[in-house]
Amino acid sequence: MRRFRLPPLLAFVLRRLLLSIPVLFGVTFICYGILSAAPGDPVRIIMGQHYDPEIAAQITKQWGLDKPWLVQYGRFLLRTAQGDLGHSYAKRTPVGPFILGKFKNTLLLTLVAMSIAIVFGMAAGIVSAAWPRSPADAALMLLAVAGISIPVFWLGMLLQVYFAAKLGWLPVSDMSYSGDLGSLWKSSGSYPAFWWQAYGRYFVLPGLTLGTVPMAIIARLTRSSMLEVLNQDYVRTARAKGLSWPRVVLTHALPNALIPVITVIGNNFAALLTGAVLTETVFSWPGLGRVMVEAISQYDYPLVMGGVILMACVFVLINLIVDITYGLIDPRVRAA
Amino acid sequence: MQVLRRLWSSPLTALGMLLVLLALLSAAFCNVLSPFSPVRQYRGYQFKPPGTQLDEDVRVAARAEGDRPGSAFALGTDIHGRDVLSRVLYGARISMLVGVVATLLNLLIGVAIGILAGFYGGWLDSFLMRLTDTFFAFPGTLLAIIILATLSASLGDNYDPGMLGLFLALGLTGWTGIARVIRGTVLALKEREFVEAARAIGCGNLRIMLVHILPNCMAPVIVLGTMQVAYNILSEAGLSFLGLGVQAPSASWGGMLADARPFFKENWWWGLFPGLALGLAVLGFNLFGDGLRDVLDPRLRARS
């Protein structure tokens, strides 16, 4: 009997997805455990001044908050397995659609930030590595180390004060639109001037702020990865047969230096999607990070847990994509 | 000694060491160095620009109340008439304390998990690495925020977890990278002859791990530790910026920036100097860490 074999790529993806299940379990377990340790009573916080013990007891019972936390956690898992993330306590809407909408806003901003980071970060790294120890290299790498050291929220404040408040080129913040940015994009897309006025210009400063740290990290890593490759024999061979230096750098060295850079791009993408809290706060961006911080302070357990699950899934998915990309660009990995 | 000389010979590393030294000095001696009390509010001196002179009679009155004021607000004052310079100097104390203590906790957890996983292998390795993956998959600073929020809620309204909360929140979350690198290092180390030799003369597992393997992990520990301090300082400032860190009126750089944000355009000094201090301190630790890495453990370059 011939044994059935999955295609290697599919087998790899399936294996990785199975391996991520305990991680997702762990994330929800830790999060639920810590949240339940807090003595705060979500019902009391939501009712605020209108607190009424009788109604509070009723709601507590309805939400299952009177049960031990392991029971609550079990119920939560069952519900989640059925695709239901529950209702937000404070927002009084279903968690799933709500966080997906906010996540889209964060995703749009992250895409802008990462595009800036990849283009300028890699360019800086390549220039530095192609002419090491030149003044350009020194200047770019000093900028890069400054870039990983600058506090993002402070950078955001400086950009706001200079480009928005002083020069008046760009809006300070306040999209003044807290709904789904994606639909606004579609509705304003056909008139470029209107699109820029209502939409595009709001992305410039937050995108730059959010993109600075990954830009600096990508620049540093591209440089060191390129330097390693540029020392290889085949680079010398290519140079010896008369190719120009820029050509050798871009066509012979760069593709081979990309692998560690792709990992870092993936990691940073995941980090931005899940950790843009500070930038979102400075620019009043209607994204997931701010919603999460608010939800934590309000003991809005369903919202927090929904957000944490979404972020952990995104994290697992991006890592998977990075690993698949490896296989596609590096034949050595594919063979193994 | 030779290491120190090599560190000094690179101008950027030397700059880094200088900045680190400045930050540490400011943290240790802020009570002596600062010209004003960091919390005393000088009425009538709100939002004064840098260099504003203090009236003689106000000075005398303040001195009578136990403050020892300087003659001028060198970096201006904030919304409550507090001296920005003194608050920046005191802010160093919180940043350095949280940065260093949280990093020590990171190292303790990360090194312990890394050594155990690498040395024993097998199911313990699998379990510990899945645990590390789990903490690594936790979104951004969210876990730190959750820990901090839970701690302050558990302690009630009357007690502020302050620095202890920050130590725990950052100490329990930032160790995953360290654990992975140490595990890799241990995997290579345990195949070496000296480990076999130690086993041959009858050393137990614990002794081999602590006496023979741990000292050989010191290079990555020092390098990663230095960079982790930078990361933890930034995280502390971020948490304080969100209002989750050390509470007012204590002077922390992140908290000062949060307070200064609405007034930044007109009163630039209040928002500029704490950010500058924060950025320079982090830059110092990053440059120092870069230099240490190049001297002690160049292989780490690809990972950071």
XYZ file of C-alpha atoms in Angstrom, chain A residues 41 43-44 47 50-60:
15
model
C -15.223 44.177 40.048
C -19.786 45.335 37.259
C -19.090 47.977 39.899
C -22.285 50.877 36.841
C -25.672 54.119 39.385
C -24.453 51.177 41.424
C -27.291 49.037 42.738
C -26.352 45.851 44.619
C -29.381 43.927 43.420
C -28.899 44.602 39.721
C -25.151 44.151 40.155
C -25.688 40.676 41.592
C -27.944 39.852 38.685
C -25.410 40.961 36.094
C -22.585 39.201 37.940
